[in-house]
Amino acid sequence: EKSEIKKEPLKKLDSIPLFFIDAHRDIFDDLKDRSSYLGKLVSKIEFSTSDIEKIEKQLDELNRNVVGSSDVLTHLKKRLELLNNTISNNRKGIEITPYTKKLRDINKGLNIHFQDNESESFSIEYHGLGTRSWASLLTFSAFITWRSEKAKIEDNSPFHPILALEEPEAHLHPDGQRYIYNQLKEIEGQKIVSTHSPFLAGQCTLDEIRHFYKKDEEAIINTIDLSDLKDEEKQRIEREIVHSRGELLFARAVILGEGITEELALPVFARKYWDRHPFELGLNFIGVGGCTNYSPFLKLLDSLNIEWFILSDGEPQTKTDLQKQLKSINNKDTGVNSNVFYLENRKNFEDYLIEQGYISELIQAINNVEGENYFDRYIKKKDGKEGKIEKTDKICPECKQNIYSKLKYDYSGDEGTKQALSNCLKGGKTKYSRYIAEVITSHIDESKHFPTVIKELFDAVEMIIRSKKVEGNK
């Protein structure tokens, strides 16, 4: 009775085995390693007695045909038969067997051939490491499936394997990394996967993600808080962030901006500030696509305890919209938030640079993109002409909204040049942003390398980096 009591817990443990596969895997090595999952599976090859006799006869005939059809092998066989003259004469002679002679040795000469599209099929050892790595995982899947079926047939015992898998994306191109997520899902049992691939992580649902990072030498594990999220918000986070911006999950700190201008320009300023590529520091820059779109990003970053900063336009309505979103995240009145930096005097990014005095730099950036003296030609073409209907600074006393009016371009004098710059830059945000940052950061006067608010933003980020509040993410 005591013996049975001891065996019962062990049997239960056998039903939930843990398998660990590290990043160093290669099906070509597995073919030679009897302890690999492929080796274990192949070692279980069984045949009936009648099948063994039948197949071994066929193998004998195949070996004789191959040797008989080859002048070289026939010649070699005749020369080796001279052994009968020097060694005991009671031998049956020499056999050359290009293929295995006994079925029990079939696994020793086992090879795998793979055909890529319309190319010729050739041995797995000549394929790339990505193919060989993933093929090794597929043999594990075959091993698990075989064990599960055996457990059901033999005694219908439960079987729930746990796979601990390291870096399944190793050596695979991005499309392959995305595809393997579905193949991993098909493997029976629980899968615990460590990855540094935004392409693989980006295929996951929010409840599948576990975020590891270090704080004060202690490993912290976070999940995404879904308790307060509506279905629409969950889908939006998955669609707009995880699936399309999976790299955000691996950032040490994220700097959010309203649009593409900030996303393109800020990394250039950051490289000048730290004299390193910002990605080396784990910094990620994202344009959220409008002042009302911060909420899903903030909820995700807040759940995973990833440091975040915001560089926002300074228009009153933009500030109001952003404060509402910040309040919904923290569930309290935010007041002054040290992580949020506003462009001064109700300005957007381009107008802020004009106000900061970067007139010549902005003109140079435009001409670098469009060609020499383009800005002068732009003024001549537009000055004095009627423009499209635009929103003015005047407020309607009844509806309290901005008044729209068909404006006439007046580009005379210094103020006219500033207005022309503003209009020209608004018409080509995506074209000019990076060039603007490159011209400003290469200025001969080092004091002009960073507009005021960008310098303040980066100083705040630097304090986070120095204090080591976040030491690493995985």
Steps between C-alpha positions, in 0.01 A plus 500: 500500500783741581660424165176582317470828693852601392437413135179699469658851529775397257239384250324834529826683438559287191171634368630859503862466381713813448715524187763772458638592157769767485587727208779268382305240302572342166320207341825391336654457847179329616544235230829398662388534863300204633398707807334769287122498457549383142739229619255384769218488250700312236625251763139392548469374144340154509414244230324167504708185449350442155570861399861470619565190288330650196675839520846353576472279192421810298801676655728207408376510143541879486859479628590229245346701217689816598834317529438304179417818310817676607836410343680667791310311773529169309876553461532591868305191604728270299813651650362473854419132442874438514450514876380140470853398400667650804239452766313188599339346193169415667355844424211561262688775325471879476183705485487868414173651617435860389174476693441358846485122510294458815175683559592555865777736376268702280523804733881515468491599136187712527511829313246769419468674165316824447384661178467880494232600247603376153866440585660158520445305820820478703616392845394707800865556594539729198211725599539816708501507880151650508349203318699252705411671829130503431506144360647393833200652679264320264661168589428586864137556402500157334652347815232657724217392270632145494527488882150640541349241269692224678368616838142487372538156341683331787299607806314817401714689751503884500789669321563875509861589403661833585745640248754762612636639174779752454512737201290309242569782253872416478635537144154558349403800287211721628226329301617163629500635857138608462399165355649282772260647759213299349712186480595538866134533590433163336750315720315317775525623857622818667765710324729740687697692240775756555554731206662827396311508172241778455368301203426193713380693806284710272288196411401435862177597668526733800428228755786285366772759562724493807749785520831448682729783608758575766466761770767540766646161397164332560309329219145632471221336301206705381182421312282741308218616725181415312258554788397854404522458125196472278505253211548790258804622694653151511457461126644845440810430711556169319439652157675836531785413736582134558439374145658797321749638758617193686842659561334721761476196731881487521566870561652642816324829443254622237464857376159567350421781260184612329602415144756388247704821537608413853552134415745586221675800652549405866728197435740732311508745790541209743800362313669839526412536869632158611755456222356153455216352306194532728412134449827411673353663810169323460318820399202476270330791319140468388257737333153408627317654205309781669450663839207272590692176441733486802271293721572143372875565498495638854289212632737243356816676618354563845405134542849382405673767709687635197608861546323739263525865400283718280595791275171669420386792289400802704154582366238535779274227362795263464593558865142438609474175303831376635413582862177300470695198381759533774224522758334185365828311536585611853136536605579833661552861414851516354567871533864557399655182366881493495493247215308731265667782307295754307615717212470858619251768398237277342739381229541186296847358437578700185368832634687443825830471311420821313436677829827362637685679221592211272398692188813443291523135608141432395553667163818298447316175583223582250755581228693179578186303424349698214806647329701821509303822562170312516375706793558828311301361209226388740459856631490650151238248392270545801547863608191708439292206383181379665547194714267219598246537778683470830423531869585843643576606857176696515221350712131517415323675792190280461636147446837564669679319216785614277389694193599360161588743224645504149835661562726697272868418524716792613862391516662843521751587773628282782153403618406404145808275477398328824147447369633364171725262693208381712280436197775328302598272789139400570471385140798262531530380861616150412749628242671765707503371861819296493688757290400776742646306794820420307558865403437626855722240670785573260495875577842649562366661818458214752255703707253474211514122467185450707183708514416581862216253558690213336801566723272498806339177384832323446635625834203333669558176308868511594408517869301179458790329324751611763284402795466150348131488580472261209803281440377273224196343339440163342 
